[in-house]
Amino acid sequence: MRALVAIVALLAASSAEAQTRCITTPEAEAMTLVALPDIIQQTGIICTTRLPSSSLIRRTDSEFLGRYRDAADRAWPNARAAIVKLSDPMIDTLLQSEFARPLLTAALAPLLVGRINPADCATIDRFVTQLAPLPPQNTAGVIVTTLRYFKGEKAKGKAIAVPDLPLCPEGQR
């Protein structure tokens, strides 16, 4: 638990330098890939009473979720580097612990999934089912592209609730 507190504290540190840092699209996609298995699983829990047990997001032992777990494992080094880039180089040592990733995703997933209205479960299920044939990397790309679009719309003054992920402008590294 102390490691989680330390990680959160370092991630939350806000200096003028940290505020100018941003992550590239591939880095955002890696972070998304790492979080997706927990997000899918937590969504299935929220939607338990609204969806049949055959729903992809309700099946915790499926090949579908296994593909996302494998992709998350492969994406972790890049996601970890992006987290370090956004925070403080000292956090890298903490993130190398075998407990860091599960703690981070366990803390992050409920924040995102907690916004789900159970009335939307059928739509979410349909969306996930349509994306299921794609490789997990493509799904992460769709999510980051959608996030980038919504951030652009919000910047134009539209009332859109979108996570404040510090995405670099396209083409910036």
JSON list of N, CA and C in Angstrom, two decimals, residues 3 29 31 36-37 62 72 86 104 110 119 125 128 133 142 148 150 157:
[
{"chain": "A", "resi": 3, "resn": "ALA", "atom": "N", "xyz": [3.67, 1.61, -1.43]},
{"chain": "A", "resi": 3, "resn": "ALA", "atom": "CA", "xyz": [4.16, 1.81, -2.79]},
{"chain": "A", "resi": 3, "resn": "ALA", "atom": "C", "xyz": [3.12, 2.55, -3.62]},
{"chain": "A", "resi": 29, "resn": "GLU", "atom": "N", "xyz": [-1.36, 5.03, -26.31]},
{"chain": "A", "resi": 29, "resn": "GLU", "atom": "CA", "xyz": [-1.91, 3.73, -26.67]},
{"chain": "A", "resi": 29, "resn": "GLU", "atom": "C", "xyz": [-1.35, 2.63, -25.76]},
{"chain": "A", "resi": 31, "resn": "MET", "atom": "N", "xyz": [-0.35, 3.05, -22.64]},
{"chain": "A", "resi": 31, "resn": "MET", "atom": "CA", "xyz": [-1.02, 3.22, -21.34]},
{"chain": "A", "resi": 31, "resn": "MET", "atom": "C", "xyz": [-2.44, 2.67, -21.39]},
{"chain": "A", "resi": 36, "resn": "LEU", "atom": "N", "xyz": [-6.68, -1.55, -20.20]},
{"chain": "A", "resi": 36, "resn": "LEU", "atom": "CA", "xyz": [-7.88, -2.17, -20.78]},
{"chain": "A", "resi": 36, "resn": "LEU", "atom": "C", "xyz": [-8.34, -3.47, -20.13]},
{"chain": "A", "resi": 37, "resn": "PRO", "atom": "N", "xyz": [-7.47, -4.42, -19.80]},
{"chain": "A", "resi": 37, "resn": "PRO", "atom": "CA", "xyz": [-8.00, -5.65, -19.18]},
{"chain": "A", "resi": 37, "resn": "PRO", "atom": "C", "xyz": [-8.80, -5.38, -17.90]},
{"chain": "A", "resi": 62, "resn": "SER", "atom": "N", "xyz": [-12.19, -15.58, -20.86]},
{"chain": "A", "resi": 62, "resn": "SER", "atom": "CA", "xyz": [-12.32, -15.72, -22.31]},
{"chain": "A", "resi": 62, "resn": "SER", "atom": "C", "xyz": [-11.00, -15.50, -23.04]},
{"chain": "A", "resi": 72, "resn": "ALA", "atom": "N", "xyz": [-1.36, -6.16, -22.84]},
{"chain": "A", "resi": 72, "resn": "ALA", "atom": "CA", "xyz": [-1.01, -5.29, -21.72]},
{"chain": "A", "resi": 72, "resn": "ALA", "atom": "C", "xyz": [0.39, -5.62, -21.21]},
{"chain": "A", "resi": 86, "resn": "LEU", "atom": "N", "xyz": [5.84, 11.60, -17.59]},
{"chain": "A", "resi": 86, "resn": "LEU", "atom": "CA", "xyz": [4.87, 12.56, -17.08]},
{"chain": "A", "resi": 86, "resn": "LEU", "atom": "C", "xyz": [5.10, 12.94, -15.62]},
{"chain": "A", "resi": 104, "resn": "LEU", "atom": "N", "xyz": [-1.58, 0.18, -9.91]},
{"chain": "A", "resi": 104, "resn": "LEU", "atom": "CA", "xyz": [-1.99, 1.31, -10.75]},
{"chain": "A", "resi": 104, "resn": "LEU", "atom": "C", "xyz": [-3.29, 1.03, -11.49]},
{"chain": "A", "resi": 110, "resn": "PRO", "atom": "N", "xyz": [-11.41, 1.66, -11.58]},
{"chain": "A", "resi": 110, "resn": "PRO", "atom": "CA", "xyz": [-12.66, 2.10, -10.96]},
{"chain": "A", "resi": 110, "resn": "PRO", "atom": "C", "xyz": [-12.98, 3.58, -11.20]},
{"chain": "A", "resi": 119, "resn": "ALA", "atom": "N", "xyz": [-27.47, 1.82, -17.53]},
{"chain": "A", "resi": 119, "resn": "ALA", "atom": "CA", "xyz": [-28.39, 1.86, -18.67]},
{"chain": "A", "resi": 119, "resn": "ALA", "atom": "C", "xyz": [-27.62, 1.81, -19.99]},
{"chain": "A", "resi": 125, "resn": "ASP", "atom": "N", "xyz": [-21.60, -3.09, -24.55]},
{"chain": "A", "resi": 125, "resn": "ASP", "atom": "CA", "xyz": [-21.43, -4.48, -24.97]},
{"chain": "A", "resi": 125, "resn": "ASP", "atom": "C", "xyz": [-21.39, -4.58, -26.50]},
{"chain": "A", "resi": 128, "resn": "VAL", "atom": "N", "xyz": [-18.00, -3.15, -27.68]},
{"chain": "A", "resi": 128, "resn": "VAL", "atom": "CA", "xyz": [-16.90, -4.09, -27.42]},
{"chain": "A", "resi": 128, "resn": "VAL", "atom": "C", "xyz": [-16.98, -5.28, -28.37]},
{"chain": "A", "resi": 133, "resn": "PRO", "atom": "N", "xyz": [-12.98, -8.34, -32.90]},
{"chain": "A", "resi": 133, "resn": "PRO", "atom": "CA", "xyz": [-12.13, -8.99, -33.91]},
{"chain": "A", "resi": 133, "resn": "PRO", "atom": "C", "xyz": [-10.80, -8.25, -34.15]},
{"chain": "A", "resi": 142, "resn": "VAL", "atom": "N", "xyz": [-8.10, 3.23, -31.45]},
{"chain": "A", "resi": 142, "resn": "VAL", "atom": "CA", "xyz": [-9.44, 3.82, -31.59]},
{"chain": "A", "resi": 142, "resn": "VAL", "atom": "C", "xyz": [-9.76, 4.67, -30.36]},
{"chain": "A", "resi": 148, "resn": "ARG", "atom": "N", "xyz": [-8.46, 12.02, -28.39]},
{"chain": "A", "resi": 148, "resn": "ARG", "atom": "CA", "xyz": [-7.84, 13.19, -29.02]},
{"chain": "A", "resi": 148, "resn": "ARG", "atom": "C", "xyz": [-8.92, 14.06, -29.69]},
{"chain": "A", "resi": 150, "resn": "PHE", "atom": "N", "xyz": [-12.17, 14.23, -28.90]},
{"chain": "A", "resi": 150, "resn": "PHE", "atom": "CA", "xyz": [-12.99, 14.87, -27.87]},
{"chain": "A", "resi": 150, "resn": "PHE", "atom": "C", "xyz": [-12.24, 16.01, -27.18]},
{"chain": "A", "resi": 157, "resn": "GLY", "atom": "N", "xyz": [-14.63, 24.68, -27.04]},
{"chain": "A", "resi": 157, "resn": "GLY", "atom": "CA", "xyz": [-15.68, 25.20, -26.18]},
{"chain": "A", "resi": 157, "resn": "GLY", "atom": "C", "xyz": [-16.89, 24.30, -26.03]}
]
